[in-house]
Amino acid sequence: MHPFEYTLADDADQAVAVVTADPHTSFLAGGTTQLDLMKDGVLSPERLVDITRLPLKGITHTDTAITVGALTTMEELAADPVVRERLPFVREALLLGASTQLRNMATIGGNLLQRARCRYFRDPTVPACNKRNPGSGCAAITGIHRMHAILGTSDHCIALHASDVAVPFAALDAVVHTQGGNGRRSIPLTQFYLPPDDTPNVENVLEHGELITAVEIPLLPAAARSHYIKVRDRVSYEFALVSAGVALVTEDGLIQEARVALGGVGTLPWRAWDAEDVLRGSRADTEAFRSAAEAALQGARPLPGTAFKVELAKRTLVRTLETVAGAQS
């Protein structure tokens, strides 16, 4: 690991100022991904500003939303009674997203900022990685890419966004609150991440030194039902081949409201807007669910190693929709 200077911050303004002023300085919270990347030589900050003592932890509730401090751990959010009752697919995504040990360390802010699970990005001996070394190429496109994306890809990068909980967050129109050198911002999660296009190294809209302070998560209507399904190679802790987060409100067999997002297939948490349009006003039956799945996967750009994900994603979405609709019948 490259030597670095360590600073423990006790004031958010000071922490933001220190990181903003130096492009070689980074924030440190749970560190469950960041420290691994530093050990592997992918990241080499000259200074880390530890923010774990900042007052950015806890969950507040209103009638319409919960606001989660960025330093709240995955386990703490999963244990929240309102999440259990009103946002079950968020809880399911959290519990399926990491082992118990990691959930007690990993923060919600850090989870949203976790880096790509691309084997080539994480191996500095591989020269061709546009995310790590802009302009160098993408070794994954011609290499082993079974765990990579089929939606939102470009000719420059097919790396997958690996967060589980970001999938239901995207479906719920969660909002990311930040503090930076230019003040505070509130950014819809669906606008927070950037597709790779020709700049895969720029993954989100944050400025250097801008700190996630909280995530605001709207609550589902009381009549809604939701579910998160994660398909993976093994039952124990593993990243998703495909996942789906779905919430429905039905009345007399008709879908009044639908929220759909996919994981394991996109370069960012994939909000399936077209699938939602198909579902609204349709009967809650398998025919409508299959049509929604077809709409959700329009525009997929699979490579030979990821071609299986197209059909797998469709079947996973249909299964999730059937599960949710069955719970409402």
mmCIF file of C-alpha atoms in Angstrom:
data_model
loop_
_atom_site.group_PDB
_atom_site.id
_atom_site.type_symbol
_atom_site.label_atom_id
_atom_site.label_comp_id
_atom_site.label_asym_id
_atom_site.label_seq_id
_atom_site.Cartn_x
_atom_site.Cartn_y
_atom_site.Cartn_z
ATOM 1 C CA MET A 1 0.000 0.000 0.000
ATOM 2 C CA HIS A 2 1.221 3.479 -0.878
ATOM 3 C CA PRO A 3 2.085 5.549 2.237
ATOM 4 C CA PHE A 4 -0.499 8.198 3.130
ATOM 5 C CA GLU A 5 -1.227 10.834 5.739
ATOM 6 C CA TYR A 6 -4.201 10.249 8.035
ATOM 7 C CA THR A 7 -6.421 12.997 9.479
ATOM 8 C CA LEU A 8 -9.382 12.492 11.794
ATOM 9 C CA ALA A 9 -12.043 15.121 11.088
ATOM 10 C CA ASP A 10 -14.432 16.442 13.733
ATOM 11 C CA ASP A 11 -16.031 19.180 11.636
ATOM 12 C CA ALA A 12 -17.782 18.712 8.270
ATOM 13 C CA ASP A 13 -16.846 22.153 6.923
ATOM 14 C CA GLN A 14 -13.195 21.550 7.721
ATOM 15 C CA ALA A 15 -13.232 18.061 6.197
ATOM 16 C CA VAL A 16 -14.778 19.343 2.981
ATOM 17 C CA ALA A 17 -12.299 22.218 2.792
ATOM 18 C CA VAL A 18 -9.285 19.936 3.254
ATOM 19 C CA VAL A 19 -10.349 17.443 0.602
ATOM 20 C CA THR A 20 -11.533 20.098 -1.852
ATOM 21 C CA ALA A 21 -8.177 21.875 -1.698
ATOM 22 C CA ASP A 22 -6.111 18.817 -2.633
ATOM 23 C CA PRO A 23 -6.864 16.460 -5.559
ATOM 24 C CA HIS A 24 -4.735 13.771 -3.869
ATOM 25 C CA THR A 25 -6.853 13.741 -0.686
ATOM 26 C CA SER A 26 -9.923 11.546 -0.156
ATOM 27 C CA PHE A 27 -12.577 10.925 2.464
ATOM 28 C CA LEU A 28 -12.523 7.705 4.503
ATOM 29 C CA ALA A 29 -15.619 6.183 6.128
ATOM 30 C CA GLY A 30 -16.252 2.437 6.479
ATOM 31 C CA GLY A 31 -13.487 1.732 3.977
ATOM 32 C CA THR A 32 -14.809 -1.706 3.025
ATOM 33 C CA THR A 33 -14.063 -1.126 -0.675
ATOM 34 C CA GLN A 34 -11.653 1.795 -0.558
ATOM 35 C CA LEU A 35 -9.012 0.074 1.567
ATOM 36 C CA ASP A 36 -9.070 -3.003 -0.665
ATOM 37 C CA LEU A 37 -8.410 -0.814 -3.695
ATOM 38 C CA MET A 38 -5.578 0.935 -1.875
ATOM 39 C CA LYS A 39 -4.016 -2.411 -0.961
ATOM 40 C CA ASP A 40 -4.260 -3.507 -4.587
ATOM 41 C CA GLY A 41 -2.607 -0.301 -5.788
ATOM 42 C CA VAL A 42 -5.647 0.909 -7.718
ATOM 43 C CA LEU A 43 -6.085 3.958 -5.470
ATOM 44 C CA SER A 44 -3.112 5.848 -4.006
ATOM 45 C CA PRO A 45 -4.328 8.907 -2.097
ATOM 46 C CA GLU A 46 -1.668 10.935 -0.356
ATOM 47 C CA ARG A 47 -4.029 11.804 2.508
ATOM 48 C CA LEU A 48 -7.194 10.295 3.967
ATOM 49 C CA VAL A 49 -9.634 12.397 5.956
ATOM 50 C CA ASP A 50 -11.535 10.105 8.322
ATOM 51 C CA ILE A 51 -15.139 11.337 8.599
ATOM 52 C CA THR A 52 -16.490 8.633 10.897
ATOM 53 C CA ARG A 53 -16.838 11.047 13.850
ATOM 54 C CA LEU A 54 -18.918 13.569 11.927
ATOM 55 C CA PRO A 55 -22.604 13.840 12.950
ATOM 56 C CA LEU A 56 -23.839 12.147 9.784
ATOM 57 C CA LYS A 57 -25.409 9.077 11.323
ATOM 58 C CA GLY A 58 -28.981 8.184 12.122
ATOM 59 C CA ILE A 59 -32.435 7.908 10.563
ATOM 60 C CA THR A 60 -35.218 10.463 10.794
ATOM 61 C CA HIS A 61 -38.820 9.826 9.805
ATOM 62 C CA THR A 62 -41.698 11.839 8.396
ATOM 63 C CA ASP A 63 -45.065 10.715 7.070
ATOM 64 C CA THR A 64 -43.714 10.607 3.518
ATOM 65 C CA ALA A 65 -39.990 9.813 3.700
ATOM 66 C CA ILE A 66 -37.032 8.755 5.777
ATOM 67 C CA THR A 67 -33.713 10.565 5.755
ATOM 68 C CA VAL A 68 -30.652 8.426 6.345
ATOM 69 C CA GLY A 69 -27.360 9.927 7.457
ATOM 70 C CA ALA A 70 -24.526 8.977 5.122
ATOM 71 C CA LEU A 71 -22.577 7.260 7.924
ATOM 72 C CA THR A 72 -25.509 5.053 8.917
ATOM 73 C CA THR A 73 -24.478 1.459 8.347
ATOM 74 C CA MET A 74 -26.283 -0.985 6.106
ATOM 75 C CA GLU A 75 -27.212 -3.068 9.144
ATOM 76 C CA GLU A 76 -28.687 -0.090 10.987
ATOM 77 C CA LEU A 77 -30.874 0.845 8.050
ATOM 78 C CA ALA A 78 -32.017 -2.751 7.562
ATOM 79 C CA ALA A 79 -33.065 -2.894 11.217
ATOM 80 C CA ASP A 80 -35.192 0.253 11.059
ATOM 81 C CA PRO A 81 -38.867 -0.631 11.752
ATOM 82 C CA VAL A 82 -40.209 1.808 9.155
ATOM 83 C CA VAL A 83 -37.966 0.286 6.492
ATOM 84 C CA ARG A 84 -39.176 -3.154 7.505
ATOM 85 C CA GLU A 85 -42.838 -2.135 7.259
ATOM 86 C CA ARG A 86 -42.959 0.394 4.419
ATOM 87 C CA LEU A 87 -39.853 -0.375 2.324
ATOM 88 C CA PRO A 88 -39.370 -4.144 2.458
ATOM 89 C CA PHE A 89 -37.465 -4.317 -0.826
ATOM 90 C CA VAL A 90 -34.906 -1.866 0.554
ATOM 91 C CA ARG A 91 -34.393 -4.128 3.556
ATOM 92 C CA GLU A 92 -34.132 -7.204 1.336
ATOM 93 C CA ALA A 93 -31.520 -5.519 -0.857
ATOM 94 C CA LEU A 94 -29.474 -4.538 2.190
ATOM 95 C CA LEU A 95 -29.537 -8.031 3.676
ATOM 96 C CA LEU A 96 -28.634 -9.645 0.350
ATOM 97 C CA GLY A 97 -25.976 -7.053 -0.429
ATOM 98 C CA ALA A 98 -23.248 -8.065 2.029
ATOM 99 C CA SER A 99 -22.301 -10.368 4.872
ATOM 100 C CA THR A 100 -23.273 -9.409 8.421
ATOM 101 C CA GLN A 101 -19.699 -8.332 9.165
ATOM 102 C CA LEU A 102 -19.619 -5.996 6.180
ATOM 103 C CA ARG A 103 -23.105 -4.633 6.846
ATOM 104 C CA ASN A 104 -21.942 -3.537 10.296
ATOM 105 C CA MET A 105 -19.044 -1.580 8.755
ATOM 106 C CA ALA A 106 -20.242 -0.393 5.353
ATOM 107 C CA THR A 107 -22.035 2.958 5.287
ATOM 108 C CA ILE A 108 -24.959 3.955 3.094
ATOM 109 C CA GLY A 109 -22.997 6.817 1.538
ATOM 110 C CA GLY A 110 -20.070 4.530 0.845
ATOM 111 C CA ASN A 111 -22.311 1.862 -0.633
ATOM 112 C CA LEU A 112 -23.593 4.315 -3.215
ATOM 113 C CA LEU A 113 -20.015 5.280 -4.067
ATOM 114 C CA GLN A 114 -18.510 1.790 -4.270
ATOM 115 C CA ARG A 115 -16.325 1.319 -7.289
ATOM 116 C CA ALA A 116 -16.838 -1.076 -10.176
ATOM 117 C CA ARG A 117 -16.487 -4.811 -9.583
ATOM 118 C CA CYS A 118 -14.539 -5.192 -12.819
ATOM 119 C CA ARG A 119 -11.588 -7.570 -12.471
ATOM 120 C CA TYR A 120 -9.594 -5.475 -14.939
ATOM 121 C CA PHE A 121 -10.231 -2.203 -13.115
ATOM 122 C CA ARG A 122 -9.112 -3.839 -9.880
ATOM 123 C CA ASP A 123 -5.887 -5.261 -11.330
ATOM 124 C CA PRO A 124 -3.309 -2.503 -11.937
ATOM 125 C CA THR A 125 -1.131 -4.938 -13.889
ATOM 126 C CA VAL A 126 -3.765 -4.756 -16.657
ATOM 127 C CA PRO A 127 -2.917 -1.616 -18.649
ATOM 128 C CA ALA A 128 -6.150 -1.338 -20.639
ATOM 129 C CA CYS A 129 -8.786 0.148 -18.346
ATOM 130 C CA ASN A 130 -10.401 3.442 -19.292
ATOM 131 C CA LYS A 131 -11.900 3.760 -15.816
ATOM 132 C CA ARG A 132 -8.505 3.550 -14.137
ATOM 133 C CA ASN A 133 -6.321 4.901 -16.955
ATOM 134 C CA PRO A 134 -8.384 7.085 -19.331
ATOM 135 C CA GLY A 135 -7.698 6.465 -22.995
ATOM 136 C CA SER A 136 -6.026 3.089 -22.462
ATOM 137 C CA GLY A 137 -8.877 0.893 -23.742
ATOM 138 C CA CYS A 138 -11.199 -1.651 -22.125
ATOM 139 C CA ALA A 139 -9.749 -5.111 -21.542
ATOM 140 C CA ALA A 140 -13.141 -6.438 -20.451
ATOM 141 C CA ILE A 141 -14.704 -6.031 -23.888
ATOM 142 C CA THR A 142 -12.347 -8.581 -25.434
ATOM 143 C CA GLY A 143 -11.663 -10.484 -22.201
ATOM 144 C CA ILE A 144 -13.766 -12.347 -19.659
ATOM 145 C CA HIS A 145 -16.870 -10.246 -19.076
ATOM 146 C CA ARG A 146 -19.544 -12.576 -17.668
ATOM 147 C CA MET A 147 -20.116 -10.303 -14.653
ATOM 148 C CA HIS A 148 -20.355 -7.114 -16.690
ATOM 149 C CA ALA A 149 -23.141 -4.815 -17.880
ATOM 150 C CA ILE A 150 -25.490 -5.033 -20.856
ATOM 151 C CA LEU A 151 -27.381 -1.749 -20.343
ATOM 152 C CA GLY A 152 -25.849 1.724 -20.439
ATOM 153 C CA THR A 153 -22.550 0.452 -21.806
ATOM 154 C CA SER A 154 -20.297 2.163 -24.316
ATOM 155 C CA ASP A 155 -17.410 1.197 -26.573
ATOM 156 C CA HIS A 156 -15.136 2.462 -23.793
ATOM 157 C CA CYS A 157 -16.450 0.598 -20.742
ATOM 158 C CA ILE A 158 -18.851 -2.203 -19.753
ATOM 159 C CA ALA A 159 -18.146 -2.188 -16.001
ATOM 160 C CA LEU A 160 -21.091 -3.022 -13.769
ATOM 161 C CA HIS A 161 -22.491 -0.942 -10.940
ATOM 162 C CA ALA A 162 -22.525 -3.414 -8.074
ATOM 163 C CA SER A 163 -24.684 -1.816 -5.351
ATOM 164 C CA ASP A 164 -27.768 -3.800 -4.364
ATOM 165 C CA VAL A 165 -29.533 -1.149 -2.314
ATOM 166 C CA ALA A 166 -29.063 1.482 -5.029
ATOM 167 C CA VAL A 167 -31.569 -0.519 -7.112
ATOM 168 C CA PRO A 168 -34.618 0.070 -4.879
ATOM 169 C CA PHE A 169 -33.296 3.540 -4.078
ATOM 170 C CA ALA A 170 -33.437 4.326 -7.804
ATOM 171 C CA ALA A 171 -36.944 2.877 -8.076
ATOM 172 C CA LEU A 172 -38.068 5.084 -5.173
ATOM 173 C CA ASP A 173 -36.624 8.344 -6.565
ATOM 174 C CA ALA A 174 -34.261 8.692 -3.615
ATOM 175 C CA VAL A 175 -32.407 11.982 -3.305
ATOM 176 C CA VAL A 176 -28.732 12.333 -2.365
ATOM 177 C CA HIS A 177 -27.902 15.346 -0.185
ATOM 178 C CA THR A 178 -24.345 16.674 -0.357
ATOM 179 C CA GLN A 179 -22.051 19.352 1.035
ATOM 180 C CA GLY A 180 -19.182 20.697 -1.015
ATOM 181 C CA GLY A 181 -16.956 23.655 -1.643
ATOM 182 C CA ASN A 182 -19.777 25.352 -3.546
ATOM 183 C CA GLY A 183 -22.416 24.716 -0.898
ATOM 184 C CA ARG A 184 -25.120 22.107 -0.488
ATOM 185 C CA ARG A 185 -26.992 20.196 -3.171
ATOM 186 C CA SER A 186 -29.873 17.741 -3.425
ATOM 187 C CA ILE A 187 -29.395 15.338 -6.327
ATOM 188 C CA PRO A 188 -31.988 12.785 -7.487
ATOM 189 C CA LEU A 189 -30.315 9.378 -7.509
ATOM 190 C CA THR A 190 -31.494 8.820 -11.077
ATOM 191 C CA GLN A 191 -29.332 11.833 -12.026
ATOM 192 C CA PHE A 192 -26.455 11.079 -9.656
ATOM 193 C CA TYR A 193 -24.621 8.447 -11.713
ATOM 194 C CA LEU A 194 -23.145 9.050 -15.143
ATOM 195 C CA PRO A 195 -23.051 6.502 -17.981
ATOM 196 C CA PRO A 196 -19.529 5.664 -19.170
ATOM 197 C CA ASP A 197 -19.817 7.164 -22.671
ATOM 198 C CA ASP A 198 -16.220 8.182 -23.523
ATOM 199 C CA THR A 199 -15.283 9.177 -19.949
ATOM 200 C CA PRO A 200 -15.719 6.025 -17.813
ATOM 201 C CA ASN A 201 -13.431 7.482 -15.163
ATOM 202 C CA VAL A 202 -16.130 10.047 -14.278
ATOM 203 C CA GLU A 203 -18.731 7.935 -12.482
ATOM 204 C CA ASN A 204 -21.035 10.485 -10.857
ATOM 205 C CA VAL A 205 -21.802 14.187 -10.660
ATOM 206 C CA LEU A 206 -19.927 14.829 -7.402
ATOM 207 C CA GLU A 207 -17.178 17.428 -7.444
ATOM 208 C CA HIS A 208 -13.899 16.579 -5.755
ATOM 209 C CA GLY A 209 -14.349 17.182 -2.048
ATOM 210 C CA GLU A 210 -18.139 17.048 -2.204
ATOM 211 C CA LEU A 211 -19.410 14.910 0.649
ATOM 212 C CA ILE A 212 -22.602 12.859 0.761
ATOM 213 C CA THR A 213 -24.338 13.869 3.988
ATOM 214 C CA ALA A 214 -27.669 12.018 3.742
ATOM 215 C CA VAL A 215 -30.001 10.066 1.482
ATOM 216 C CA GLU A 216 -33.697 10.898 1.461
ATOM 217 C CA ILE A 217 -35.904 7.922 0.641
ATOM 218 C CA PRO A 218 -39.601 8.447 -0.136
ATOM 219 C CA LEU A 219 -41.941 5.946 1.483
ATOM 220 C CA LEU A 220 -44.183 3.740 -0.602
ATOM 221 C CA PRO A 221 -47.944 4.187 -0.244
ATOM 222 C CA ALA A 222 -49.417 2.029 2.488
ATOM 223 C CA ALA A 223 -51.189 -0.069 -0.163
ATOM 224 C CA ALA A 224 -47.967 -0.819 -2.057
ATOM 225 C CA ARG A 225 -46.131 -4.119 -1.984
ATOM 226 C CA SER A 226 -42.500 -4.550 -2.942
ATOM 227 C CA HIS A 227 -39.855 -7.213 -3.370
ATOM 228 C CA TYR A 228 -36.182 -7.540 -4.315
ATOM 229 C CA ILE A 229 -34.849 -10.665 -6.006
ATOM 230 C CA LYS A 230 -31.134 -11.271 -6.488
ATOM 231 C CA VAL A 231 -29.931 -14.032 -8.811
ATOM 232 C CA ARG A 232 -26.342 -15.071 -8.161
ATOM 233 C CA ASP A 233 -23.981 -17.981 -8.660
ATOM 234 C CA ARG A 234 -24.226 -19.121 -5.047
ATOM 235 C CA VAL A 235 -26.586 -18.559 -2.157
ATOM 236 C CA SER A 236 -23.864 -17.211 0.130
ATOM 237 C CA TYR A 237 -22.492 -13.676 -0.218
ATOM 238 C CA GLU A 238 -21.985 -12.965 -3.916
ATOM 239 C CA PHE A 239 -22.573 -10.170 -6.411
ATOM 240 C CA ALA A 240 -25.670 -10.258 -8.589
ATOM 241 C CA LEU A 241 -25.775 -11.719 -12.045
ATOM 242 C CA VAL A 242 -29.185 -10.025 -12.260
ATOM 243 C CA SER A 243 -31.436 -8.419 -9.674
ATOM 244 C CA ALA A 244 -34.801 -6.688 -9.723
ATOM 245 C CA GLY A 245 -36.499 -4.304 -7.312
ATOM 246 C CA VAL A 246 -40.228 -3.854 -7.832
ATOM 247 C CA ALA A 247 -43.050 -2.002 -6.080
ATOM 248 C CA LEU A 248 -46.683 -2.154 -7.194
ATOM 249 C CA VAL A 249 -50.007 -0.686 -6.175
ATOM 250 C CA THR A 250 -52.949 -2.625 -7.599
ATOM 251 C CA GLU A 251 -56.678 -2.159 -7.319
ATOM 252 C CA ASP A 252 -59.271 -4.617 -8.595
ATOM 253 C CA GLY A 253 -56.556 -6.461 -10.516
ATOM 254 C CA LEU A 254 -55.288 -3.337 -12.296
ATOM 255 C CA ILE A 255 -51.862 -1.806 -11.688
ATOM 256 C CA GLN A 256 -52.262 1.770 -10.489
ATOM 257 C CA GLU A 257 -48.570 2.472 -9.804
ATOM 258 C CA ALA A 258 -45.360 0.652 -10.675
ATOM 259 C CA ARG A 259 -41.735 1.202 -9.814
ATOM 260 C CA VAL A 260 -39.114 -1.017 -11.398
ATOM 261 C CA ALA A 261 -35.322 -1.044 -11.294
ATOM 262 C CA LEU A 262 -32.706 -3.611 -12.254
ATOM 263 C CA GLY A 263 -29.277 -4.479 -10.906
ATOM 264 C CA GLY A 264 -26.502 -6.705 -12.198
ATOM 265 C CA VAL A 265 -27.118 -5.526 -15.762
ATOM 266 C CA GLY A 266 -26.372 -1.793 -15.880
ATOM 267 C CA THR A 267 -23.400 0.497 -15.679
ATOM 268 C CA LEU A 268 -25.563 2.358 -13.151
ATOM 269 C CA PRO A 269 -28.596 1.325 -11.080
ATOM 270 C CA TRP A 270 -31.055 0.816 -13.934
ATOM 271 C CA ARG A 271 -34.465 2.458 -13.614
ATOM 272 C CA ALA A 272 -36.750 0.641 -16.050
ATOM 273 C CA TRP A 273 -38.958 3.568 -17.045
ATOM 274 C CA ASP A 274 -40.346 1.800 -20.135
ATOM 275 C CA ALA A 275 -41.373 -1.213 -18.068
ATOM 276 C CA GLU A 276 -43.232 1.051 -15.654
ATOM 277 C CA ASP A 277 -45.111 2.660 -18.559
ATOM 278 C CA VAL A 278 -46.195 -0.769 -19.787
ATOM 279 C CA LEU A 279 -47.403 -1.812 -16.339
ATOM 280 C CA ARG A 280 -49.472 1.223 -15.374
ATOM 281 C CA GLY A 281 -53.097 0.605 -16.215
ATOM 282 C CA SER A 282 -52.472 -3.026 -17.181
ATOM 283 C CA ARG A 283 -53.906 -6.086 -15.546
ATOM 284 C CA ALA A 284 -51.555 -7.622 -13.014
ATOM 285 C CA ASP A 285 -50.972 -10.793 -14.989
ATOM 286 C CA THR A 286 -48.091 -12.666 -16.569
ATOM 287 C CA GLU A 287 -48.809 -11.290 -20.037
ATOM 288 C CA ALA A 288 -48.314 -7.726 -18.830
ATOM 289 C CA PHE A 289 -45.261 -8.730 -16.830
ATOM 290 C CA ARG A 290 -43.618 -10.303 -19.867
ATOM 291 C CA SER A 291 -44.339 -7.210 -21.932
ATOM 292 C CA ALA A 292 -42.785 -5.082 -19.210
ATOM 293 C CA ALA A 293 -39.705 -7.300 -19.157
ATOM 294 C CA GLU A 294 -39.305 -6.949 -22.915
ATOM 295 C CA ALA A 295 -39.534 -3.177 -22.568
ATOM 296 C CA ALA A 296 -37.018 -3.131 -19.711
ATOM 297 C CA LEU A 297 -34.349 -4.879 -21.780
ATOM 298 C CA GLN A 298 -34.775 -2.835 -24.937
ATOM 299 C CA GLY A 299 -31.448 -1.363 -25.925
ATOM 300 C CA ALA A 300 -29.373 -4.064 -24.226
ATOM 301 C CA ARG A 301 -25.940 -4.486 -25.794
ATOM 302 C CA PRO A 302 -24.737 -7.912 -24.725
ATOM 303 C CA LEU A 303 -21.372 -9.374 -25.651
ATOM 304 C CA PRO A 304 -20.829 -13.128 -26.052
ATOM 305 C CA GLY A 305 -20.100 -13.595 -22.359
ATOM 306 C CA THR A 306 -23.116 -11.581 -21.199
ATOM 307 C CA ALA A 307 -25.717 -12.661 -23.753
ATOM 308 C CA PHE A 308 -27.339 -14.943 -21.177
ATOM 309 C CA LYS A 309 -28.181 -11.921 -19.025
ATOM 310 C CA VAL A 310 -30.845 -10.666 -21.423
ATOM 311 C CA GLU A 311 -33.149 -13.644 -20.915
ATOM 312 C CA LEU A 312 -32.140 -14.040 -17.270
ATOM 313 C CA ALA A 313 -33.057 -10.409 -16.558
ATOM 314 C CA LYS A 314 -36.437 -10.802 -18.243
ATOM 315 C CA ARG A 315 -37.259 -13.937 -16.264
ATOM 316 C CA THR A 316 -36.065 -12.368 -13.011
ATOM 317 C CA LEU A 317 -38.246 -9.316 -13.538
ATOM 318 C CA VAL A 318 -41.305 -11.420 -14.395
ATOM 319 C CA ARG A 319 -40.734 -13.541 -11.303
ATOM 320 C CA THR A 320 -40.404 -10.470 -9.086
ATOM 321 C CA LEU A 321 -43.554 -8.916 -10.519
ATOM 322 C CA GLU A 322 -45.478 -12.171 -10.037
ATOM 323 C CA THR A 323 -44.299 -12.370 -6.442
ATOM 324 C CA VAL A 324 -45.368 -8.815 -5.672
ATOM 325 C CA ALA A 325 -48.719 -9.134 -7.474
ATOM 326 C CA GLY A 326 -49.382 -12.415 -5.674
ATOM 327 C CA ALA A 327 -48.803 -10.714 -2.341
ATOM 328 C CA GLN A 328 -51.458 -8.140 -3.245
ATOM 329 C CA SER A 329 -54.117 -10.557 -4.491
#
